JSON list of C-alpha atoms in Angstrom, two decimals:
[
{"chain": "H", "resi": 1, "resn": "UNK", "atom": "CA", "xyz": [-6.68, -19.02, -4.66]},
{"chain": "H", "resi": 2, "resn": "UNK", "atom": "CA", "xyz": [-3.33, -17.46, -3.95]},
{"chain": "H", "resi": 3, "resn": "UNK", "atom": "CA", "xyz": [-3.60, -14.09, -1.48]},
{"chain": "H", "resi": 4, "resn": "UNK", "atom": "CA", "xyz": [-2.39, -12.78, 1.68]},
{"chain": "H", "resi": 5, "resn": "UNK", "atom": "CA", "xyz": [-5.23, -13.13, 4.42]},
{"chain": "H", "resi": 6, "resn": "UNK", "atom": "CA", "xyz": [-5.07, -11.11, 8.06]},
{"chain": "H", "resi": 7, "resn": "UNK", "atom": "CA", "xyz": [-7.31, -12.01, 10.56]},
{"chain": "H", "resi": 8, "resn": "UNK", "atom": "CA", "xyz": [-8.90, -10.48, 12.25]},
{"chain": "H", "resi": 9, "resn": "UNK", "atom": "CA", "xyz": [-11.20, -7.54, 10.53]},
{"chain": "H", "resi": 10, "resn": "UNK", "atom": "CA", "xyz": [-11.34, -5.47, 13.71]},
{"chain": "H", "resi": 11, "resn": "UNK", "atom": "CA", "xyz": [-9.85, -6.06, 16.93]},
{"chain": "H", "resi": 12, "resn": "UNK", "atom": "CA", "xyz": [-10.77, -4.13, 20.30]},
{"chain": "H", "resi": 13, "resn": "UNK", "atom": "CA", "xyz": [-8.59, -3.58, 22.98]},
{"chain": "H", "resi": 14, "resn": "UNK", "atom": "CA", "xyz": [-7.77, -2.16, 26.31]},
{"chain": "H", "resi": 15, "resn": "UNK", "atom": "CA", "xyz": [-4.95, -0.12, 26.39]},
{"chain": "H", "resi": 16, "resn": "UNK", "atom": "CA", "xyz": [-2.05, -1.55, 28.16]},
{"chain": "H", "resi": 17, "resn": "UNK", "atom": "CA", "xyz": [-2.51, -4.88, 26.64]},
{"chain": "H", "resi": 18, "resn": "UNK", "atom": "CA", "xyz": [-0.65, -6.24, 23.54]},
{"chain": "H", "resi": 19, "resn": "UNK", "atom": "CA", "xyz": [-2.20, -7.53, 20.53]},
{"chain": "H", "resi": 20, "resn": "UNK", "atom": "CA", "xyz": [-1.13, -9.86, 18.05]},
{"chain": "H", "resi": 21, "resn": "UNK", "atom": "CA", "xyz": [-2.29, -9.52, 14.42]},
{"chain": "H", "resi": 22, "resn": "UNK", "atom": "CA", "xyz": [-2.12, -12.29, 11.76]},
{"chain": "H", "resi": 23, "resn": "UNK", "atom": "CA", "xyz": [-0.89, -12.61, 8.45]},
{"chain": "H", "resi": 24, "resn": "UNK", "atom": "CA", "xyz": [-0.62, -15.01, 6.28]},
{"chain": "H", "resi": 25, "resn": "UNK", "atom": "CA", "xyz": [0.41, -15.63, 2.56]},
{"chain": "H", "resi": 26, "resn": "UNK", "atom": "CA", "xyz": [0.44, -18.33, -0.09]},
{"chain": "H", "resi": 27, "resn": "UNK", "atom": "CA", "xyz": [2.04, -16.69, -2.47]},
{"chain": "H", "resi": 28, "resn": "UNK", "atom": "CA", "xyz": [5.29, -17.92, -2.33]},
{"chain": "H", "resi": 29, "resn": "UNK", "atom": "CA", "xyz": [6.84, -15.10, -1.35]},
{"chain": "H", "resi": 30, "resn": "UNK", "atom": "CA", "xyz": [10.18, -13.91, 0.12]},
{"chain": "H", "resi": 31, "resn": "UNK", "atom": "CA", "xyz": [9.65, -10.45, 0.96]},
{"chain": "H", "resi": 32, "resn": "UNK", "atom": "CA", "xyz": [6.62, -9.68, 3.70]},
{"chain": "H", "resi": 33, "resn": "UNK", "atom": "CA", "xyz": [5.72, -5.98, 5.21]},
{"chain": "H", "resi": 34, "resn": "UNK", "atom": "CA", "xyz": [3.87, -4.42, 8.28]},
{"chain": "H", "resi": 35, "resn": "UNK", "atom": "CA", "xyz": [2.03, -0.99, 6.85]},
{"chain": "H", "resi": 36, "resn": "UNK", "atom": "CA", "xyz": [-0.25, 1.53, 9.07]},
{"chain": "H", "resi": 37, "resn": "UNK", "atom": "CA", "xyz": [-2.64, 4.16, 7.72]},
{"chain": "H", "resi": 38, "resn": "UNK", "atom": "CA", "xyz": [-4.27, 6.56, 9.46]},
{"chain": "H", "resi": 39, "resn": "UNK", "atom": "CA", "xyz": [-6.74, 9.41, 8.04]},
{"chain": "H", "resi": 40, "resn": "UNK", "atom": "CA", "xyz": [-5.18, 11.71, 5.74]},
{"chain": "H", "resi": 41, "resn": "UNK", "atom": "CA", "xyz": [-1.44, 10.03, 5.39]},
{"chain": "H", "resi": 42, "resn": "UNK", "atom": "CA", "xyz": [0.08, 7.61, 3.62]},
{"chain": "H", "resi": 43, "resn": "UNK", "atom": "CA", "xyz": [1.41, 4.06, 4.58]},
{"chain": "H", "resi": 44, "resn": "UNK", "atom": "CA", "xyz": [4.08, 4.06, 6.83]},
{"chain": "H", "resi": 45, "resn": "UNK", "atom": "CA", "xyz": [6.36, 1.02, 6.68]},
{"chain": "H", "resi": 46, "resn": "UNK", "atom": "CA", "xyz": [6.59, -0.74, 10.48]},
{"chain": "H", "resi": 47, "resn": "UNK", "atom": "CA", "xyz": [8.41, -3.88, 9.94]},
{"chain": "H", "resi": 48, "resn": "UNK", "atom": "CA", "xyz": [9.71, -6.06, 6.92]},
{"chain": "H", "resi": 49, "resn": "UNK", "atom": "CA", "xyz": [11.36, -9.35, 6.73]},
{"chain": "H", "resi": 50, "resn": "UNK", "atom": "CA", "xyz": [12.86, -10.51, 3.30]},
{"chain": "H", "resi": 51, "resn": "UNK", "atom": "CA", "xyz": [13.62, -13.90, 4.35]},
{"chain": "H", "resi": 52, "resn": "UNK", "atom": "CA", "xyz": [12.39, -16.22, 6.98]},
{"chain": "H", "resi": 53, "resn": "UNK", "atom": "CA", "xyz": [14.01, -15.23, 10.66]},
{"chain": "H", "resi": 54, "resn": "UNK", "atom": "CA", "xyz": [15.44, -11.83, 9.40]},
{"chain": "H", "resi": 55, "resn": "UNK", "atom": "CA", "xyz": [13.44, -8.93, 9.85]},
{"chain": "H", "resi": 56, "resn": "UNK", "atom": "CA", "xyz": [14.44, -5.04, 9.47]},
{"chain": "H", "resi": 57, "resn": "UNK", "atom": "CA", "xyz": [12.70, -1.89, 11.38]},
{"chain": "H", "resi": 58, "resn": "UNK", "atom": "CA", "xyz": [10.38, 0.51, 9.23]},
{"chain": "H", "resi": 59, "resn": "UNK", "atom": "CA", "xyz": [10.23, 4.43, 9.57]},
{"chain": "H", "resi": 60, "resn": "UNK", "atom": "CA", "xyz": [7.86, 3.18, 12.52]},
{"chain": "H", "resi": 61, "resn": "UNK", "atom": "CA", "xyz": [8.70, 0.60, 14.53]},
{"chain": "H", "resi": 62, "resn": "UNK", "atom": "CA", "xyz": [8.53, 2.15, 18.10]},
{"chain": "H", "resi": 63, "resn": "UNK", "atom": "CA", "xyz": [6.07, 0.21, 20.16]},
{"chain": "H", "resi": 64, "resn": "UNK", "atom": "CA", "xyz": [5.93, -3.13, 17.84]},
{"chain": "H", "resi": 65, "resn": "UNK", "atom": "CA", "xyz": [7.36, -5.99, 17.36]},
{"chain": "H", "resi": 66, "resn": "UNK", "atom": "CA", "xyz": [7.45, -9.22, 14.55]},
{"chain": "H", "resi": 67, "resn": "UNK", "atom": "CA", "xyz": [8.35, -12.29, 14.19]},
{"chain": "H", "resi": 68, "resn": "UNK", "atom": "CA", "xyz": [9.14, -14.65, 10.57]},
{"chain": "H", "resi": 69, "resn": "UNK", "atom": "CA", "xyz": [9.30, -18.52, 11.88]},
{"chain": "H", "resi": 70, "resn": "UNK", "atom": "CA", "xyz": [7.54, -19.41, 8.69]},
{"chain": "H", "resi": 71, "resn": "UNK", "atom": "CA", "xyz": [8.01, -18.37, 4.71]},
{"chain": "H", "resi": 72, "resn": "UNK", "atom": "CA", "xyz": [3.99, -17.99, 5.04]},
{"chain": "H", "resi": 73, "resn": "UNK", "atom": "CA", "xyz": [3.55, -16.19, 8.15]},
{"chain": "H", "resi": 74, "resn": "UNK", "atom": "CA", "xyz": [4.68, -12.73, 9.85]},
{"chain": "H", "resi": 75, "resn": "UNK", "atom": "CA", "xyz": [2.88, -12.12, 12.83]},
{"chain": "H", "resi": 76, "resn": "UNK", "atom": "CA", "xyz": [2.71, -8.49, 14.53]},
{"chain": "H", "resi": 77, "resn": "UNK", "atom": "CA", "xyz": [2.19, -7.77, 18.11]},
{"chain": "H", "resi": 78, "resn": "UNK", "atom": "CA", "xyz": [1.26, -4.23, 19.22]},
{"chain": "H", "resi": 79, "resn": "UNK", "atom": "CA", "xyz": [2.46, -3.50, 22.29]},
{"chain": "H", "resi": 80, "resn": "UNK", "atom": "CA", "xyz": [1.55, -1.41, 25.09]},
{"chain": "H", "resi": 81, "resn": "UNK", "atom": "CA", "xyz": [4.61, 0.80, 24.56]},
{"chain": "H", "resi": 82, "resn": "UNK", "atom": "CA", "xyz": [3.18, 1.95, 20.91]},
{"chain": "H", "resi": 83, "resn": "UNK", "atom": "CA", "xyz": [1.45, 5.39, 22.12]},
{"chain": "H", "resi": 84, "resn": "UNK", "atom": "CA", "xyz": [-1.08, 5.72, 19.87]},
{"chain": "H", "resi": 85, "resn": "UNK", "atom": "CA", "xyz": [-1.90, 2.09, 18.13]},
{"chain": "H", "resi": 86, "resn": "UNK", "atom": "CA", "xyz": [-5.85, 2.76, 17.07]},
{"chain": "H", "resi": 87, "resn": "UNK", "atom": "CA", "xyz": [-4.84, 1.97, 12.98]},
{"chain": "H", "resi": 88, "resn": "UNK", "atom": "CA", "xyz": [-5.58, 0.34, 10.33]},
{"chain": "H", "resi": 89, "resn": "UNK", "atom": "CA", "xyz": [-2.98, -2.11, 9.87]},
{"chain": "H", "resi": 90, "resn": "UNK", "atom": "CA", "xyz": [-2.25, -3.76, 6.26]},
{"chain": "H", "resi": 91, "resn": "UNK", "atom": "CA", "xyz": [0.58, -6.83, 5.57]},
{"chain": "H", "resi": 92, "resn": "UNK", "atom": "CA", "xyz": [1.67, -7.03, 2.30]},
{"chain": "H", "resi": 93, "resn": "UNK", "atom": "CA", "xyz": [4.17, -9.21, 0.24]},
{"chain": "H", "resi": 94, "resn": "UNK", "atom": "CA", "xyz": [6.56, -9.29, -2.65]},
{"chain": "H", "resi": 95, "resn": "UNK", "atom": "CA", "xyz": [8.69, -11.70, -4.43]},
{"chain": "H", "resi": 96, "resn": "UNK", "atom": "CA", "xyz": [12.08, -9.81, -2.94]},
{"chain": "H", "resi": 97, "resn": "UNK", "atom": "CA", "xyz": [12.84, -6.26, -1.93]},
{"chain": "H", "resi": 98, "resn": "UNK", "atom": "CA", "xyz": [16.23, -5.47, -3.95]},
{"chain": "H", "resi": 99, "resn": "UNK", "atom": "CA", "xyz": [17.67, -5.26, -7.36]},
{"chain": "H", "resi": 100, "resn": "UNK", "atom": "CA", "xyz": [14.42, -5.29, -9.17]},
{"chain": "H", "resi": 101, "resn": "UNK", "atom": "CA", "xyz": [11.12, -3.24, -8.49]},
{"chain": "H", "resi": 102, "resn": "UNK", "atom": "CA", "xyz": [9.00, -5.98, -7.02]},
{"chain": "H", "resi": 103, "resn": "UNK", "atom": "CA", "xyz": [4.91, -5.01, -6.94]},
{"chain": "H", "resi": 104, "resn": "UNK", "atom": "CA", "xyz": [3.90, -5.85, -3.26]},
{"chain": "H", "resi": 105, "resn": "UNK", "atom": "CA", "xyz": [0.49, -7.13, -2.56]},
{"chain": "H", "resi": 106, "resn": "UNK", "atom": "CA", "xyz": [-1.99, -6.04, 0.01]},
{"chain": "H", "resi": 107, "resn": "UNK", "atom": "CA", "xyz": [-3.96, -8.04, 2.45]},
{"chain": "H", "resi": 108, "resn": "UNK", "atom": "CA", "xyz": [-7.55, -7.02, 3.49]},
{"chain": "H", "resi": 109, "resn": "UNK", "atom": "CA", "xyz": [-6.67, -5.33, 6.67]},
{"chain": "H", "resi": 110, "resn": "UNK", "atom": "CA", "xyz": [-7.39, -5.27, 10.03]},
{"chain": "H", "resi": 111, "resn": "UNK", "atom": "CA", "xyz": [-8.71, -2.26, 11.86]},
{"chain": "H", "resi": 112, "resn": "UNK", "atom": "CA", "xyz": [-6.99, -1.77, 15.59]},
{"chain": "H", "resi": 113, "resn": "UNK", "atom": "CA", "xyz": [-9.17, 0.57, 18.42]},
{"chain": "H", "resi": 114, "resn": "UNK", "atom": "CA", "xyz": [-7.82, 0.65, 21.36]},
{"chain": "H", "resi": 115, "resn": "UNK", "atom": "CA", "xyz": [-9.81, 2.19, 24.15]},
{"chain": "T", "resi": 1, "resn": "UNK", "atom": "CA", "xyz": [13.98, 13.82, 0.86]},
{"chain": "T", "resi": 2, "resn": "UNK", "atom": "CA", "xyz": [12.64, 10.96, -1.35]},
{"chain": "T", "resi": 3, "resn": "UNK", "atom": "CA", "xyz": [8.69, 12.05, -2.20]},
{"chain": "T", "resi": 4, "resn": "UNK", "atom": "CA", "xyz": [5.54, 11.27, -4.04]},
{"chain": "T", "resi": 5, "resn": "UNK", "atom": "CA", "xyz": [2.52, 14.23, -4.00]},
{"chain": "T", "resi": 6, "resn": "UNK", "atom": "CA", "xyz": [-0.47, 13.30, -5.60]},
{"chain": "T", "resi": 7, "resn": "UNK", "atom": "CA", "xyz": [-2.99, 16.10, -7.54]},
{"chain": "T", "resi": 8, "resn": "UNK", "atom": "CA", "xyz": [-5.70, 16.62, -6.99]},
{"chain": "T", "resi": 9, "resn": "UNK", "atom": "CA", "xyz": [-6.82, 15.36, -3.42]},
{"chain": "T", "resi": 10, "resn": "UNK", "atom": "CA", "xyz": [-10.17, 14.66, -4.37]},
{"chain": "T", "resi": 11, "resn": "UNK", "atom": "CA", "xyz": [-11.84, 14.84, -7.88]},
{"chain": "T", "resi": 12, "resn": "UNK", "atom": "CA", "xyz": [-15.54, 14.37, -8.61]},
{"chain": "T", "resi": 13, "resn": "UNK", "atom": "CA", "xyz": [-16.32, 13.51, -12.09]},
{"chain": "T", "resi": 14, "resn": "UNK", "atom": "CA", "xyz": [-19.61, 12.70, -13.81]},
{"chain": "T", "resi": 15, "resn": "UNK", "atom": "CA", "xyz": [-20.14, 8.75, -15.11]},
{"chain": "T", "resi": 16, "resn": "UNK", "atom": "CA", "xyz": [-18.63, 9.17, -18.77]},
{"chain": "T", "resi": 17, "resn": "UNK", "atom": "CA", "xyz": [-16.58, 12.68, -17.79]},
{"chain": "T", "resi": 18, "resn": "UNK", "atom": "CA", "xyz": [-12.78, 11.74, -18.44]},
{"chain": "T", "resi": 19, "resn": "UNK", "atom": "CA", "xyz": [-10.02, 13.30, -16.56]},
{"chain": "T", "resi": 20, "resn": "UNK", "atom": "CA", "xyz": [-6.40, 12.51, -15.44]},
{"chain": "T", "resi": 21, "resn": "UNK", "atom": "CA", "xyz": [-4.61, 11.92, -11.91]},
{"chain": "T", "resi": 22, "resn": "UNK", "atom": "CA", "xyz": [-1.13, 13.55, -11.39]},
{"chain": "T", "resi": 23, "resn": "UNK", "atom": "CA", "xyz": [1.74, 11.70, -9.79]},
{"chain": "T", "resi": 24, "resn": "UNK", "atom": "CA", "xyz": [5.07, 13.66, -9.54]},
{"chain": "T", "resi": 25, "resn": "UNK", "atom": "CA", "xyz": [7.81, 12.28, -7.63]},
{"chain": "T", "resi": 26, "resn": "UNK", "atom": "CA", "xyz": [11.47, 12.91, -6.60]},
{"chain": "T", "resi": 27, "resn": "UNK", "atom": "CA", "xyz": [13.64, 11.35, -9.37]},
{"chain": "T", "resi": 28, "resn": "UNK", "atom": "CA", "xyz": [16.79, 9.71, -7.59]},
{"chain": "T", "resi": 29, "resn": "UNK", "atom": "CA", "xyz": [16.63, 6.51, -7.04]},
{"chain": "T", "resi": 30, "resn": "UNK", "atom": "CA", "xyz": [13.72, 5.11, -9.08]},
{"chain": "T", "resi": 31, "resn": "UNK", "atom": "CA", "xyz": [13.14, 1.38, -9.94]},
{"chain": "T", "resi": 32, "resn": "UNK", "atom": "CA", "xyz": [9.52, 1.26, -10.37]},
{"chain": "T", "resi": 33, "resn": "UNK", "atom": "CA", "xyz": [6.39, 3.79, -10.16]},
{"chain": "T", "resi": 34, "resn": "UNK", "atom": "CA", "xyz": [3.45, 1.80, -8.83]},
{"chain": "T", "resi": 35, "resn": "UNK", "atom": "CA", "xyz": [-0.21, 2.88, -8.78]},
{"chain": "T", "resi": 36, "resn": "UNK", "atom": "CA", "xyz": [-2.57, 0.90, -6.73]},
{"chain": "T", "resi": 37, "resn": "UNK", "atom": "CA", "xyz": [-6.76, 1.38, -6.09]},
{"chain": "T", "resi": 38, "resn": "UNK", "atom": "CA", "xyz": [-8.16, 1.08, -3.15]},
{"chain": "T", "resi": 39, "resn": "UNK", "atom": "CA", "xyz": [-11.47, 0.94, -1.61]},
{"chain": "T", "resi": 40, "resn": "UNK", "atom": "CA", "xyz": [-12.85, 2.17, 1.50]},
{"chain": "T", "resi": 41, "resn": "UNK", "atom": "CA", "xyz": [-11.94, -0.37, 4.43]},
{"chain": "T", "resi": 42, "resn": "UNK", "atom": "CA", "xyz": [-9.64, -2.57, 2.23]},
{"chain": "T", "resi": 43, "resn": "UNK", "atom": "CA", "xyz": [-6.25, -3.22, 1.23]},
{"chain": "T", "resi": 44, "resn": "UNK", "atom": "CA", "xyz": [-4.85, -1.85, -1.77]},
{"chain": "T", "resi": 45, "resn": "UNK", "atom": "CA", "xyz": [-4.87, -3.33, -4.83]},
{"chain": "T", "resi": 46, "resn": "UNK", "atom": "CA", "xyz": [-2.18, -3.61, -8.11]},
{"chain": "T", "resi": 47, "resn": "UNK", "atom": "CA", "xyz": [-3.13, -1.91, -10.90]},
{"chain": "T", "resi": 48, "resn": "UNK", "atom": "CA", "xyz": [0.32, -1.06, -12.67]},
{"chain": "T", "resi": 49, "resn": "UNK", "atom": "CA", "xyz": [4.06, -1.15, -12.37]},
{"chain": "T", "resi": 50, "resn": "UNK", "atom": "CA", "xyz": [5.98, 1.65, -14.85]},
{"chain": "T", "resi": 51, "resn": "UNK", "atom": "CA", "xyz": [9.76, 1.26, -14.90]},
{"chain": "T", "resi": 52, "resn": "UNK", "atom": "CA", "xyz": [11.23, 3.66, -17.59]},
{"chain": "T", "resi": 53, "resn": "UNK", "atom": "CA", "xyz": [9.87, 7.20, -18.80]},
{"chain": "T", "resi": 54, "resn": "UNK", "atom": "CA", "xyz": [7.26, 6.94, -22.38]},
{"chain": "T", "resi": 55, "resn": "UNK", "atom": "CA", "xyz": [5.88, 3.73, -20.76]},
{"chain": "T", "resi": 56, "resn": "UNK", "atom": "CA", "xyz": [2.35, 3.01, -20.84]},
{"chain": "T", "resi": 57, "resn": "UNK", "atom": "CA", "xyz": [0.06, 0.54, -19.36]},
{"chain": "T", "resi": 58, "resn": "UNK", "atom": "CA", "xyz": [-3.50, -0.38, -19.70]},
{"chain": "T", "resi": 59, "resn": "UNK", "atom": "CA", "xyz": [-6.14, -2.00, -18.10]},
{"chain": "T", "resi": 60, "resn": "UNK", "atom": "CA", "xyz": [-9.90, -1.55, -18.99]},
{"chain": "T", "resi": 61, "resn": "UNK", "atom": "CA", "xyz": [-10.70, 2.26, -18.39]},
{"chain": "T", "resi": 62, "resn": "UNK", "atom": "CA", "xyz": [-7.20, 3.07, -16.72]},
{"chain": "T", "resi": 63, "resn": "UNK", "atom": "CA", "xyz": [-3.48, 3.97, -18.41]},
{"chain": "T", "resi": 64, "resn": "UNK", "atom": "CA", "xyz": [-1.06, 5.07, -16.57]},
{"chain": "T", "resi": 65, "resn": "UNK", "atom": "CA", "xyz": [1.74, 6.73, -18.18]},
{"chain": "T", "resi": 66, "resn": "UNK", "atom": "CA", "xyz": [5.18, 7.88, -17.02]},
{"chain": "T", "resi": 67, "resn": "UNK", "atom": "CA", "xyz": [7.54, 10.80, -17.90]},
{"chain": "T", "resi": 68, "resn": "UNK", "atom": "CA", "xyz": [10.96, 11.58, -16.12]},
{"chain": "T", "resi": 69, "resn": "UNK", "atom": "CA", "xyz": [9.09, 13.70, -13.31]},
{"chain": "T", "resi": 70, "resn": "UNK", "atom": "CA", "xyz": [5.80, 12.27, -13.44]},
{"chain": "T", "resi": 71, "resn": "UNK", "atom": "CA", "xyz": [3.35, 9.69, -13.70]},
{"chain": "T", "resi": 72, "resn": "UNK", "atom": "CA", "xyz": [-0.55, 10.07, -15.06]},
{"chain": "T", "resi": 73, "resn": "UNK", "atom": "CA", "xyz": [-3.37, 8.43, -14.27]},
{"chain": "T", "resi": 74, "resn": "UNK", "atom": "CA", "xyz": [-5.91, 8.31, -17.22]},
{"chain": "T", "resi": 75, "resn": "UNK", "atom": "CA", "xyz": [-9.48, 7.45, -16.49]},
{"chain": "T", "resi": 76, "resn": "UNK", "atom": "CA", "xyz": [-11.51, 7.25, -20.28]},
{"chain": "T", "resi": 77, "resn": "UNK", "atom": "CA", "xyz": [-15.48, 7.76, -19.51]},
{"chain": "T", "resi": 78, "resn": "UNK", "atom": "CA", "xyz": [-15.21, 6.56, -15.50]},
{"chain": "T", "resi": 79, "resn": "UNK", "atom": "CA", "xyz": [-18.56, 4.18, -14.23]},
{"chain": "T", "resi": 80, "resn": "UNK", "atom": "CA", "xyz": [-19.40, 5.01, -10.77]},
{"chain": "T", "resi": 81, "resn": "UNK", "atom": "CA", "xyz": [-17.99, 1.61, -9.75]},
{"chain": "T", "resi": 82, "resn": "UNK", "atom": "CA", "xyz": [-14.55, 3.25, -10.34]},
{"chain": "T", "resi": 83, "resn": "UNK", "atom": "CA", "xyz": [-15.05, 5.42, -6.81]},
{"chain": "T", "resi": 84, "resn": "UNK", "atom": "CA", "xyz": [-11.94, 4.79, -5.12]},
{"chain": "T", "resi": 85, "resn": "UNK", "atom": "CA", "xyz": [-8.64, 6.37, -3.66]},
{"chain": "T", "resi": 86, "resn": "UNK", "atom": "CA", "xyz": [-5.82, 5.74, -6.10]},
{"chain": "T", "resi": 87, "resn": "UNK", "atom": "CA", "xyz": [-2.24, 5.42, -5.10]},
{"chain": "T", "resi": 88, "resn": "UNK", "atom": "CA", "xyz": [1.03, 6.55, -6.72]},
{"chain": "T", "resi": 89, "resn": "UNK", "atom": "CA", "xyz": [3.71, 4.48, -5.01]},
{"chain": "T", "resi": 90, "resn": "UNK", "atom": "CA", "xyz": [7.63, 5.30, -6.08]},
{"chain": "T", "resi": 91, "resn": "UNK", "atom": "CA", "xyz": [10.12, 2.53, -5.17]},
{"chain": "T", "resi": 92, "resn": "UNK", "atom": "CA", "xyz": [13.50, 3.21, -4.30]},
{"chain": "T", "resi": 93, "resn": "UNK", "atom": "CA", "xyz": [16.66, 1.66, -3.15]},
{"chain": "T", "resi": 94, "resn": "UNK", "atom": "CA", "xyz": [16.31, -1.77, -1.39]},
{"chain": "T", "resi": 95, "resn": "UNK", "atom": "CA", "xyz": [12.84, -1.94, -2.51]},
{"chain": "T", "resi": 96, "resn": "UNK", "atom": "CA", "xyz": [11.24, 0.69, -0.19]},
{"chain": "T", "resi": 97, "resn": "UNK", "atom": "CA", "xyz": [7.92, 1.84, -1.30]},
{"chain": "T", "resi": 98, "resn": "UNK", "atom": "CA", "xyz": [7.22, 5.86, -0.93]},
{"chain": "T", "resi": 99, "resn": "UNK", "atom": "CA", "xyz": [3.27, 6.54, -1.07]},
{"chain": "T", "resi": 100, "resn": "UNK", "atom": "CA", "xyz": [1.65, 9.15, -2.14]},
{"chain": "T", "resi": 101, "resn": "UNK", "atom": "CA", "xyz": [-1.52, 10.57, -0.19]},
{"chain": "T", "resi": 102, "resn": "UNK", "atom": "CA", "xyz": [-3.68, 9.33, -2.92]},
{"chain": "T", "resi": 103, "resn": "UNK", "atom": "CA", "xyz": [-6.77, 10.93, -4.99]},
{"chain": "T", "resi": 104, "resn": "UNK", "atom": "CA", "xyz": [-9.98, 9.90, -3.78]},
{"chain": "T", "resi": 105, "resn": "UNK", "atom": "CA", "xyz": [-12.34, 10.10, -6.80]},
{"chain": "T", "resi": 106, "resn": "UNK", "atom": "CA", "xyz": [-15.76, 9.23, -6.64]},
{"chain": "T", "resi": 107, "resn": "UNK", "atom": "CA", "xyz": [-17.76, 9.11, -10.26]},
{"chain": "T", "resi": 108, "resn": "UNK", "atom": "CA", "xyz": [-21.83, 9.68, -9.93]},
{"chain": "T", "resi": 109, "resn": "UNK", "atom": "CA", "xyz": [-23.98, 8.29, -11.93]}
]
């Protein structure tokens, strides 16, 4: 089955410490993306990367950082400068990000708390 | 400022009751209107891509429609397992997606 998987579902951590969250994709994809929602907003765009080792900042990208060794794979680490990284963080991919309108497709999740 | 504002918030409907989501969004710059469902806990997912204004899409109980200013949501005689938050997703320029808030609509039985 083709999909984008991110592991894992929830993560717990201290504050001060960095996190790394997974995602991973088999769809072939150029194009991958970094989303958070919170309560009552939208998705806000952190990171994006529309080619392997080439990645742009979002409207968000204080406090985080990524990483695109792989077509498959685009990796982001919360670090302990983000201020407020409790989240749900989504991935997503597309087939490119200009010219055409490319759909993007969503990942499962995973849900941040840091304490 | 590029936007997308979604009507209503929330909307409770009976199972069968049919009713429309609103979409309006800033015009400049648009190469697709997306909408996307999405359940509590989850990623979104794809429902529709509209490109150009009098298109229509369809997919079981949904069409989504799309005029110069505005994009519609139709939901013919909803089943409760059509609860969800629906998204209205404008993209622009190099492919940037602007999201909407969403309508959370939950159907009772």
């Amino acid at each position: 089955d083709g999909g984008i998987t991110q592991s894992p579902k929830y993560l717990f951590r201290k504050e001060g410490q960095n996190v790394t969250l997974s995602c991973e994709q088999n769809l072939n994809h150029d194009a991958m993306y970094w989303y958070r929602q919170d309560p009552g907003q939208g998705l806000r765009l952190i990171y994006y990367s529309q080619i392997v080792n080439d990645f742009q900042k979002g409207d968000i990208a204080e406090g985080y950082s990524v990483s695109r060794e792989k077509k498959e794979s685009f990796p982001l680490t919360v670090t302990s400068a983000q201020k407020n990284p409790t989240a749900f963080y989504l991935c997503a991919s597309s087939l490119g990000t200009g010219g055409m309108s490319y759909e993007q497709y969503f990942g499962p999740g995973t849900r941040l708390t840091v304490t | 400022e590029d936007q997308v504002t979604q009507s209503p918030e929330a909307l409770r409907l009976q199972e069968g009751e049919s009713s429309s989501l609103n979409c309006s969004y800033t015009v400049s710059g648009l190469r697709g209107l997306f909408w996307y469902r999405q359940d509590p806990g989850k990623g979104p997912e794809f429902l529709f891509t509209l490109y150009s204004a009098g298109e229509e899409k369809e997919k079981e109980r949904l069409k989504a429609t799309l005029t110069k200013k505005e994009s519609f949501l139709h939901i013919t005689a909803p089943k409760p397992e059509d609860s969800a938050t629906y998204l209205c997703v404008k993209s622009c320029c190099t492919g940037k997606l602007i999201f909407g808030q969403g309508t959370t609509l939950q159907v009772k039985p």
